[in-house]
Coordinates of C-alpha atoms in Angstrom, one line a residue:
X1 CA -1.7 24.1 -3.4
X2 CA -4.8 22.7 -3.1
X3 CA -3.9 19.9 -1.3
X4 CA -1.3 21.3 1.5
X5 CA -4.1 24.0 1.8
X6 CA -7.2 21.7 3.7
X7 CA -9.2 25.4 4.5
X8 CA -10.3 25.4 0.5
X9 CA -13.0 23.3 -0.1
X10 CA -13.1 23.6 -3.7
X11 CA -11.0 20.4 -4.2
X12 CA -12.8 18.2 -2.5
X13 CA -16.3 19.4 -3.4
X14 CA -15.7 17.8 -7.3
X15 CA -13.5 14.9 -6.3
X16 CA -13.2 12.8 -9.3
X17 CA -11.7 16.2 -11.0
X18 CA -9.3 17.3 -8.5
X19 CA -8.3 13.9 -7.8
X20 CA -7.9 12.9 -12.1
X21 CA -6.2 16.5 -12.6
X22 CA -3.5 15.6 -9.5
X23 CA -2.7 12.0 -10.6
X24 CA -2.7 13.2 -14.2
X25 CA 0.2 16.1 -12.9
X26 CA 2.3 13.6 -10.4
X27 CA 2.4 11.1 -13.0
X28 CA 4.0 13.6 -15.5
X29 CA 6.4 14.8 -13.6
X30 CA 7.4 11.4 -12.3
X31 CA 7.7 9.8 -16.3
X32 CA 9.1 12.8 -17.2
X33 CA 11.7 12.3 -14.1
X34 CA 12.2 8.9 -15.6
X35 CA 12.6 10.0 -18.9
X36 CA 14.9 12.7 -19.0
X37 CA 16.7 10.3 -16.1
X38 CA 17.5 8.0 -19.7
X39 CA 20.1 11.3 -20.5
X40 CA 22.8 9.7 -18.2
X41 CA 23.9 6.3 -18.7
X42 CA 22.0 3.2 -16.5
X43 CA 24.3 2.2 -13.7
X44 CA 23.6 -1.5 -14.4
X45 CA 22.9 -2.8 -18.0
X46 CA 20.5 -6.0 -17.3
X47 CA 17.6 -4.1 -18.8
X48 CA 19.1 -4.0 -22.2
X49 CA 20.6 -7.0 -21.9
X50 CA 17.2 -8.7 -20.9
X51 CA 15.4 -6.9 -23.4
X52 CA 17.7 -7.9 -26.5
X53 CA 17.3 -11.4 -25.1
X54 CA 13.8 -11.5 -24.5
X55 CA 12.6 -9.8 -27.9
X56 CA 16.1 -9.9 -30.5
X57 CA 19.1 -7.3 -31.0
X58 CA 16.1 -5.1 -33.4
X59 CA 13.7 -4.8 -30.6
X60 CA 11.3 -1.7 -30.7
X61 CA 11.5 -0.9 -27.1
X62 CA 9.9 2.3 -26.1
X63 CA 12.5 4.6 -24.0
X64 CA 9.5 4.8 -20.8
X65 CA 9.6 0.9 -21.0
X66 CA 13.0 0.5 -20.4
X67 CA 13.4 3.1 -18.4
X68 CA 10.7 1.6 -15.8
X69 CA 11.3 -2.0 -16.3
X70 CA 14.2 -2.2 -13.6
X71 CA 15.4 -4.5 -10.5
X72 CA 12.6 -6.9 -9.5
X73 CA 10.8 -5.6 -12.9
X74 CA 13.0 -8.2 -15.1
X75 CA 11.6 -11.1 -13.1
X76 CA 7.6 -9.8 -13.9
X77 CA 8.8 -8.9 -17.5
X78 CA 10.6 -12.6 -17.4
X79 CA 7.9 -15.1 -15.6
X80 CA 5.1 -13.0 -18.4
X81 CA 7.0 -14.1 -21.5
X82 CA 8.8 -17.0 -20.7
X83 CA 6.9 -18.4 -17.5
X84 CA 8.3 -19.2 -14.4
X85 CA 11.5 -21.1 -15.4
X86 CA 14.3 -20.4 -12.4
X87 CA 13.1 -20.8 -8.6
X88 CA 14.0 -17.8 -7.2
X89 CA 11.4 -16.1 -9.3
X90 CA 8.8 -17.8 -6.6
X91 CA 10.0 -15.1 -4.9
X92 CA 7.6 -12.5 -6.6
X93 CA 3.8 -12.9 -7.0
X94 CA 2.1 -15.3 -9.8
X95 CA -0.3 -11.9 -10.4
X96 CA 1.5 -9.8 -12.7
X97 CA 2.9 -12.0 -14.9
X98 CA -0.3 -14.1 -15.0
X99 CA -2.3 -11.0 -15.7
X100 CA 0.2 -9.3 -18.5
X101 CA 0.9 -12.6 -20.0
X102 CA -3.1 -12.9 -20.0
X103 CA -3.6 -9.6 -22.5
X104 CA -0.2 -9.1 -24.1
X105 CA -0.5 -13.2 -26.1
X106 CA -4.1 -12.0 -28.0
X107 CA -2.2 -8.8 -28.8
X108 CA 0.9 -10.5 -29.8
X109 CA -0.9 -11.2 -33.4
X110 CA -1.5 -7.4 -34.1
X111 CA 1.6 -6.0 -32.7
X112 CA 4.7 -5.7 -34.9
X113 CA 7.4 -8.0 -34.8
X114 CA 9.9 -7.4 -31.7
X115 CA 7.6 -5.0 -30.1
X116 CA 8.4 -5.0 -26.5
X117 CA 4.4 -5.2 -25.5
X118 CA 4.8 -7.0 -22.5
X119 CA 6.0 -3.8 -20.0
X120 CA 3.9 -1.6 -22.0
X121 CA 1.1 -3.7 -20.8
X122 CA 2.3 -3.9 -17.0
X123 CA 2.7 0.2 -17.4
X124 CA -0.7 0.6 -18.2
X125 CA -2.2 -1.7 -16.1
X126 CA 0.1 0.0 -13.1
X127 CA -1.5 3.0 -14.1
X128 CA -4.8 2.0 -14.1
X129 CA -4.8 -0.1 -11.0
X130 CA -3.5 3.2 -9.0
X131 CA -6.3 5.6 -10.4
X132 CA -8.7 2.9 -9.3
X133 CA -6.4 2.6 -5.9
X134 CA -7.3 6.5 -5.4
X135 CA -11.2 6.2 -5.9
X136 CA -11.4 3.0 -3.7
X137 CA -9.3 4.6 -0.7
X138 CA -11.9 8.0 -1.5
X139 CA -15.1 6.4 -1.4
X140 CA -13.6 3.8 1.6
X141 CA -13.1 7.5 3.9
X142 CA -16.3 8.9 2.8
X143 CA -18.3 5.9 3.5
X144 CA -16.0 5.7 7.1
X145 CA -16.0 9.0 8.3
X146 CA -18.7 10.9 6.0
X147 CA -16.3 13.8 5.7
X148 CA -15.7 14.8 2.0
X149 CA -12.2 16.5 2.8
X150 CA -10.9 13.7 4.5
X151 CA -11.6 11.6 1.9
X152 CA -10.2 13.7 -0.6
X153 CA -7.2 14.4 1.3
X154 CA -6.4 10.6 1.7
X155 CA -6.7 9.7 -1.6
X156 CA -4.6 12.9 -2.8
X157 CA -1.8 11.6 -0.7
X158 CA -1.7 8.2 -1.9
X159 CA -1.1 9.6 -5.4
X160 CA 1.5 11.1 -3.9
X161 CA 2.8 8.1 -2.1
X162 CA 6.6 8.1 -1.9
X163 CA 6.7 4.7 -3.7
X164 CA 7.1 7.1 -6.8
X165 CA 7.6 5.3 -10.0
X166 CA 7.2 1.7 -8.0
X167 CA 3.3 2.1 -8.9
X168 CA 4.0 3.3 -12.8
X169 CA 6.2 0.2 -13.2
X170 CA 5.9 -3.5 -13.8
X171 CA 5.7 -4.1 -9.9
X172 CA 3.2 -5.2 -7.8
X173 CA 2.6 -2.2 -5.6
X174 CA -0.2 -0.7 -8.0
X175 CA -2.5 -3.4 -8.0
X176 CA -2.0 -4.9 -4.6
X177 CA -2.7 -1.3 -3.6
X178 CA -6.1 -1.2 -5.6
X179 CA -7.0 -5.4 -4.7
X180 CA -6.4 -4.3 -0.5
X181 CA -8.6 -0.7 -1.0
X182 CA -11.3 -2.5 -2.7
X183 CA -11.3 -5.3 0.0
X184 CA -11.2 -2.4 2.4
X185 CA -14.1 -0.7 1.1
X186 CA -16.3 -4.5 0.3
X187 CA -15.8 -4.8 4.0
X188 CA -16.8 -1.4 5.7
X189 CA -20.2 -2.0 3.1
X190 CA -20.7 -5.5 4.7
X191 CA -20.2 -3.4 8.2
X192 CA -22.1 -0.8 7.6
X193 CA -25.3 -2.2 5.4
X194 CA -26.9 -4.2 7.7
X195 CA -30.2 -2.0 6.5
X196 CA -29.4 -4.2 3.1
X197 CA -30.6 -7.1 5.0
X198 CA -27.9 -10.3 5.5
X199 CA -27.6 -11.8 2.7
X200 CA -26.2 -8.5 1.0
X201 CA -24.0 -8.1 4.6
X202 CA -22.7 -11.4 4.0
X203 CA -21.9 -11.3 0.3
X204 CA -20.0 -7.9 0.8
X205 CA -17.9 -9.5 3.0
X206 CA -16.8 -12.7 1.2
X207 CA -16.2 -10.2 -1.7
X208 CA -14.3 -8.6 0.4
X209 CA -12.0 -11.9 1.6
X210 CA -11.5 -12.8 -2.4
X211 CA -10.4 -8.9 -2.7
X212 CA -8.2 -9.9 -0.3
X213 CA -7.0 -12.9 -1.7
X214 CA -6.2 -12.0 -5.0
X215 CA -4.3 -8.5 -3.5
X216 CA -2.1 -11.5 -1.6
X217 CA -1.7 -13.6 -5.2
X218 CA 0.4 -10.0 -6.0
X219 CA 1.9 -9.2 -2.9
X220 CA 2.4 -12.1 0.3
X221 CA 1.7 -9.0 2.8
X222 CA -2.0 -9.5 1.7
X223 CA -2.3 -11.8 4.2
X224 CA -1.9 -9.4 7.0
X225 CA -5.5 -8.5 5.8
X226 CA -7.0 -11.8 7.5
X227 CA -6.6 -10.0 10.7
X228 CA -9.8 -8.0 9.7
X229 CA -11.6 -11.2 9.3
X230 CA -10.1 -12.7 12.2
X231 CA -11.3 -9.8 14.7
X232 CA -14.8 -10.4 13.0
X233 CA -14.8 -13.9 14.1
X234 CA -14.3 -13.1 17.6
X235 CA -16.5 -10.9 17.8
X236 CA -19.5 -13.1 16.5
X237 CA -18.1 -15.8 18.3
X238 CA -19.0 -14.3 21.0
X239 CA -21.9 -12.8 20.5
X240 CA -23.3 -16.3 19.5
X241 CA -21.8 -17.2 23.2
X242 CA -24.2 -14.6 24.9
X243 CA -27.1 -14.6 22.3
X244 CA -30.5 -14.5 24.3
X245 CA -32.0 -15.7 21.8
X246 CA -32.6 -18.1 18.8
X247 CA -32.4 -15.8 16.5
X248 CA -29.5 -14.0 17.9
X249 CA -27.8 -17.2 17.8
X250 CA -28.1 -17.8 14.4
X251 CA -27.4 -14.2 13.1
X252 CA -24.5 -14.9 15.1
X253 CA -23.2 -18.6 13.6
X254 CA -24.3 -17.2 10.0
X255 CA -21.6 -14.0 10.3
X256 CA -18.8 -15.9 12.1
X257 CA -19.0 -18.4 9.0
X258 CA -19.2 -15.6 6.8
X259 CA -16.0 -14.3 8.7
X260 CA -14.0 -17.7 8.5
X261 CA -15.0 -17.8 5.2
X262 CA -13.5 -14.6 4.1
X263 CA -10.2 -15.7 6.0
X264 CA -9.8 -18.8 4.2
X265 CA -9.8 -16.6 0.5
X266 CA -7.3 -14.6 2.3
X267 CA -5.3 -17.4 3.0
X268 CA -5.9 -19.3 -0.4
X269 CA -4.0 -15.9 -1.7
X270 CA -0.9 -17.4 -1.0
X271 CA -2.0 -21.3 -0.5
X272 CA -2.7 -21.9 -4.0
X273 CA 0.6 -20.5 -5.4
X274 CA 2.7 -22.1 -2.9
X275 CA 0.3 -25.6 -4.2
X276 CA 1.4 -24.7 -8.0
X277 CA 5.4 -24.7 -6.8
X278 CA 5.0 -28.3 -4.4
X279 CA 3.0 -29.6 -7.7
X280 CA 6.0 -29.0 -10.0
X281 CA 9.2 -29.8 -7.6
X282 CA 8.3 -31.8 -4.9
X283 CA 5.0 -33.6 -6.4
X284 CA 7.5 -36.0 -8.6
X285 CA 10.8 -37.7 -8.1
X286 CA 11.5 -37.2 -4.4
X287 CA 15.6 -37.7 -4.8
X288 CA 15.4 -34.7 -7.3
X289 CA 13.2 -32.5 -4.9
X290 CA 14.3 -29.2 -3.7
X291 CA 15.4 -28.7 0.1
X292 CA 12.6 -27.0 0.8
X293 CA 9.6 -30.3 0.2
X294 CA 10.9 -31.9 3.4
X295 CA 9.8 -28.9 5.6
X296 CA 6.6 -29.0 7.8
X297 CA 5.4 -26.0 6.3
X298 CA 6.9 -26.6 2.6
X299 CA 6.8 -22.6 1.4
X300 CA 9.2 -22.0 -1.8
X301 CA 8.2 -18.4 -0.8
X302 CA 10.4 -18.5 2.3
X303 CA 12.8 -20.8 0.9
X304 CA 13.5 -18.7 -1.9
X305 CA 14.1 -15.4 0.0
X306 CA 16.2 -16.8 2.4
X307 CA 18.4 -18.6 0.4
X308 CA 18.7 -15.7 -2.7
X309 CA 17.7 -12.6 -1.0
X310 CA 19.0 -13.8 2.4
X311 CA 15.5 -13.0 4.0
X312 CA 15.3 -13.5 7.5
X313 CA 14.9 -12.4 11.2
X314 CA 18.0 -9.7 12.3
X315 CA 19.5 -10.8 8.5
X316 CA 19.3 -7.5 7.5
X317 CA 20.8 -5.7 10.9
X318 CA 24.3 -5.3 9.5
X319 CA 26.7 -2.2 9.8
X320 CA 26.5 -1.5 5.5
X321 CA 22.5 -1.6 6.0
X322 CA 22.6 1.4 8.3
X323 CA 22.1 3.5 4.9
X324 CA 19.0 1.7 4.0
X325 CA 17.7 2.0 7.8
X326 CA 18.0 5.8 7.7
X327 CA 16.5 5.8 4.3
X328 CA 13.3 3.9 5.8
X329 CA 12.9 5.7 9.4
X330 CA 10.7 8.5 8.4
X331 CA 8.1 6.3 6.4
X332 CA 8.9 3.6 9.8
X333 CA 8.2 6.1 11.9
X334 CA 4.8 7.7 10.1
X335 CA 3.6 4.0 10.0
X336 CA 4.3 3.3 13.8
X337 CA 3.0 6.5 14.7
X338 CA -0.2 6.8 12.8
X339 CA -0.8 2.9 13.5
X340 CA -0.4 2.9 17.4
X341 CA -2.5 6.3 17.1
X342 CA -5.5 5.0 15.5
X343 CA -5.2 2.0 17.7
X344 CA -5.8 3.8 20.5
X345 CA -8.3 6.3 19.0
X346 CA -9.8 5.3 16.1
X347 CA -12.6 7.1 16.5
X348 CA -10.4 9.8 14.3
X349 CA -11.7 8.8 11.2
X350 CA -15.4 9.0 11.8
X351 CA -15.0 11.3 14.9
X352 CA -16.2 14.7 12.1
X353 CA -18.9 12.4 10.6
X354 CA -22.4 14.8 10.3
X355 CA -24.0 12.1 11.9
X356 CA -23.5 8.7 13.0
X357 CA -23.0 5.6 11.2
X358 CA -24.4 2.5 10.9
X359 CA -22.9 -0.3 13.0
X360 CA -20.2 2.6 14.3
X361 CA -18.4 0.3 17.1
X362 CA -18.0 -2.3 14.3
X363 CA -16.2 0.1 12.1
X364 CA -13.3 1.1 15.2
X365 CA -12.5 -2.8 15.4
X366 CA -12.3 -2.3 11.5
X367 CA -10.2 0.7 12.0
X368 CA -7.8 -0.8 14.9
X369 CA -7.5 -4.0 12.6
X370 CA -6.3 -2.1 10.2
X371 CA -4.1 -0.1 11.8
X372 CA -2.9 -3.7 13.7
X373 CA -2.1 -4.9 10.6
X374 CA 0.1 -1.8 9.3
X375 CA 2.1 -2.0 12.6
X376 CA 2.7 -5.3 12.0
X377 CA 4.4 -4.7 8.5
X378 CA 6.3 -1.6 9.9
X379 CA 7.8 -4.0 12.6
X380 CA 8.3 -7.0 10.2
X381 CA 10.3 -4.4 7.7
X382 CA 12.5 -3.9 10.7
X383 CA 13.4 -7.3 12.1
X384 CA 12.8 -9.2 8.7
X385 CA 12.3 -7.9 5.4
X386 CA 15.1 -5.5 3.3
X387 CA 14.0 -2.5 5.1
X388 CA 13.8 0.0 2.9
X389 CA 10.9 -1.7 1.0
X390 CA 8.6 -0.3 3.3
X391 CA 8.6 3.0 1.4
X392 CA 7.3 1.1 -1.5
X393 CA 5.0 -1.7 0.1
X394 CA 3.1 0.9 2.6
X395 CA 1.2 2.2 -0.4
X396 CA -1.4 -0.5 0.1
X397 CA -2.0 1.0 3.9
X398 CA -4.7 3.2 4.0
X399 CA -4.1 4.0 7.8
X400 CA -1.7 6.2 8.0
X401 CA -3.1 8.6 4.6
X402 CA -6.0 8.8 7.2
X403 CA -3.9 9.9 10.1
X404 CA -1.8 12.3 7.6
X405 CA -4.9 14.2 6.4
X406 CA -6.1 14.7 9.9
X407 CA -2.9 16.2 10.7
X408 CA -3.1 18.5 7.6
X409 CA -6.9 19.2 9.0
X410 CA -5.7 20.2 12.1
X411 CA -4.3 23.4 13.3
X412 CA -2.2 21.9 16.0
X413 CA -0.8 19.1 13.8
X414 CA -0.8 20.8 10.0
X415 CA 3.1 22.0 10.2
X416 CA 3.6 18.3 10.9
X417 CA 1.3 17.3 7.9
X418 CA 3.1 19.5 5.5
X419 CA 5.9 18.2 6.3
X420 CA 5.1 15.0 5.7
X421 CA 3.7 15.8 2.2
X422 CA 7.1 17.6 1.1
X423 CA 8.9 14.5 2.4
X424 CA 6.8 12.2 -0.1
X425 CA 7.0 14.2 -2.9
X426 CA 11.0 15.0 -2.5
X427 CA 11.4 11.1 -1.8
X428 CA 9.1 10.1 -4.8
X429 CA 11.0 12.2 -6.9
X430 CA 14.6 11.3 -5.9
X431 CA 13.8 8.2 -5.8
X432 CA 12.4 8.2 -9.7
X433 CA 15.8 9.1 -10.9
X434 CA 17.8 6.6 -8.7
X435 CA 15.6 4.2 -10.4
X436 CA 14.9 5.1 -13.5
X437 CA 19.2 4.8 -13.6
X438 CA 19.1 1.4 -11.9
X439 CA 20.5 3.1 -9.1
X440 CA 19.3 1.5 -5.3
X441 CA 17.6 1.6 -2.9
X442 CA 14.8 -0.6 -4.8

C-alpha cells in the first residue's frame, strides 16, 4: 500500500489524487460496513422510533441514514427539526443542528413529503467537512515542515482515523476536525508571513481565533485551542518588555492584542452558547430557574453532563468501565506519547524541511502548544470525560498524525507505525458495525 509503504514517492507527488482516491476507498468500505451491518437487527430501536416520530409512520428514510443516525445522532437529528426543547440537549454543540437546520428548511419545499432530509444533510456535510479536514491538515504539514511526504502521510492517516463512521455521521467530529485544521493552518500563515507585512500577520491570526471559535460552537474541546493564542501572548508580552526600541515596542503591543484578540473568539465559542441557555432559563422568573443559574460560573454545559451523563472528575473510574479503559489505552497512549514527544522535540516536524522557515522558533512554540493541548485532552479523557470518546474526539489533533508519519518515515520506528495504521483501520472498522447496530462503545 501506498500509504504503509513511505519509500514510494508517487503518492505524495499528486496529493490531491492519492489523497481523493483513499478517502473515496475508506469511505466505501466503512458505508458499506454500515450498510450490510442493517442485515442483523439494531440492538436498540430509538432510531426508528425517533424517525417515525420526527417525520410520520410513511417516512422515506434512506437505509445509510438510519443506519448512521445513532446515539448522540438523535439529539443533532432532534435539536435541527424541532430545536432545542429538553436540557440535556445543551449537552451537544448549537453547530450542527444550527447548520443542518440552516439548509435542510429552503429544501424542505422541494423535497417530498416525509423525506427524512435532515441526516442526509448532516451526512453530506460530515463528508464534506472531512475531505476539507484532509487538505487543511496537508497544506498545514507542508507549509510546517516543507516535506511533501509528511504531509501526505498525515493527512492519509486522518482519513483513516479510528473515529470510523463518527466523521460520516451526524456528529460533530467532522467539522470540528475541519474548523480546528483550518485555525491550525490560519495561524502557522500569520507565523510564518511576516514577509506579507503586519496587517496580513495580524488578520491571519484573528481568522485563525474565529476558526477556532466556531470549531468550539461544535465541539467544547475547541477551547483547548486558546492555548495557541495564549503562548502568543507571552511571548509578545515579553518582547514588548525588552523592546530597544519604539518601534519594537509597538510591533510588540500590536501582536499581543492581535493574540488576546484571537483568545477572546476562542472563548466566545462556548460563551455565546452558554449566553443563549442563561437567556432562556435563568434570564426570567428566578423561582422557576434551573439549579444551575445560582452558580458563579452558570455553565448548563457542565450542569447538564453531570447531572445526565454523570460527567465528572474520577466519575468514570468504576470496576464495569474497565472495558471502556482498555478500549481507549492504545489511542491514550499514541496521544500521550506523540504529545510529550513533540514537546520535547518539536523540531520533528520541520527538522526535513529543504530549507528553513520563516519565523522557525515561532512555529516550535506553535508545535509544543499544540501538542500541550492534545495532552491535555488525553489526561482530561482519563480523569473526566467517558473515556472511550477519545478515539472519536482525537480526530481534530493533528499532533500525533505528525508523530505517526515520522514513525512510518523512519526505519527505526516504521514497525511501530505500521502497527499503528493496522490498529486504526481494524478499530474503524469494528467499530462501524458496533455502531451501525447501535451497539457501544459510542
Amino acid at each position: 500500500m501506498v500509504l504503509i509503504t513511505p519509500w514510494n514517492t508517487s503518492a505524495a507527488s499528486r496529493p490531491l489524487c492519492s489523497l481523493t482516491f483513499l478517502f473515496l476507498l475508506w469511505k466505501g468500505f466503512l458505508l458499506a460496513v454500515a450498510l450490510i451491518a442493517a442485515l442483523a437487527p439494531a440492538y436498540d430501536t430509538s432510531t426508528t422510533l425517533f424517525l417515525e416520530r420526527m417525520y410520520g409512520r410513511d417516512a422515506r428514510v434512506p437505509l445509510l441514514a438510519a443506519q448512521l443516525t445513532r446515539w448522540d445522532a438523535l439529539y443533532a437529528m432532534h435539536a435541527s427539526i424541532k430545536g432545542r426543547i429538553y436540557e440535556q440537549e445543551w449537552a451537544f454543540g448549537l453547530g450542527l443542528p444550527a447548520l443542518v437546520s440552516g439548509i435542510a428548511r429552503p429544501l424542505a419545499g422541494v423535497t417530498p413529503s416525509g423525506y427524512a432530509l435532515e441526516p442526509i444533510v448532516a451526512i453530506l456535510f460530515a463528508h464534506i467537512t472531512h475531505f476539507l479536514a484532509v487538505l487543511c491538515l496537508h497544506r498545514l504539514t507542508v507549509l510546517l515542515s516543507g516535506n511533501p511526504r509528511l504531509a501526505y502521510l498525515s493527512a492519509a492517516l486522518h482519513i483513516l482515523s479510528p473515529a470510523g463512521l463518527f466523521l460520516s455521521a451526524p456528529y460533530n467530529e467532522s467539522p470540528f476536525a475541519c474548523l480546528s485544521f483550518l485555525g491550525n493552518l490560519l495561524f502557522a500563515m500569520g507565523l510564518t508571513s511576516t514577509l506579507l507585512g503586519p496587517l496580513r500577520t495580524h488578520g491571519a491570526m484573528i481568522a485563525a481565533g474565529l476558526s477556532f471559535g466556531l470549531a468550539t460552537v461544535f465541539r467544547s474541546n475547541g477551547l483547548t485551542s486558546g492555548l495557541l493564542f495564549a503562548v502568543e501572548a507571552v511571548k509578545n508580552l515579553h518582547r514588548t518588555v525588552v523592546a530597544g526600541s519604539g518601534s519594537q515596542r509597538v510591533g510588540g503591543m500590536g501582536a499581543l492584542t492581535v493574540a488576546v484578540l484571537g483568545g477572546l473568539c476562542v472563548a466566545a465559542g462556548s460563551i455565546v452558547p452558554q449566553t443563549l441557555a442563561w437567556m432562556r432559563y435563568c434570564a426570567g422568573d428566578r423561582d422557576v430557574s434551573r439549579p444551575w443559574c445560582d452558580k458563579m460560573v452558570p455553565s448548563i454545559y457542565t450542569f447538564v453532563q453531570e447531572k445526565y451523563w454523570n460527567v465528572g472528575f474520577l466519575r468514570y473510574w468504576t470496576l464495569n468501565q474497565v472495558p471502556m479503559f482498555l478500549l481507549a489505552a492504545p489511542m491514550l497512549a499514541i496521544l500521550l506519547t506523540s504529545g510529550i514527544d513533540l514537546l520535547q522535540n518539536p523540531q520533528q516536524v520541520s527538522r526535513v524541511a529543504d530549507k528553513p522557515r520563516n519565523n522557525d522558533e515561532g512555529c516550535k512554540w506553535f508545535v509544543r502548544a499544540l501538542a500541550a493541548s492534545q495532552v491535555v485532552v488525553a489526561v482530561l479523557a482519563i480523569m473526566t470525560y467517558h473515556v472511550q470518546i477519545i478515539t472519536r474526539i482525537s480526530s481534530g489533533y493533528p499532533v500525533w498524525y505528525w508523530w505517526v508519519a515520522g514513525c512510518l518515515m523512519e526505519k527505526k520506528r516504521q514497525r511501530l507505525g505500521t502497527v499503528i495504521v493496522m490498529f486504526m483501520m481494524l478499530y474503524g472498522g469494528v467499530q462501524g458495525g458496533l455502531f451501525a447496530t447501535f451497539l457501544p462503545p459510542a
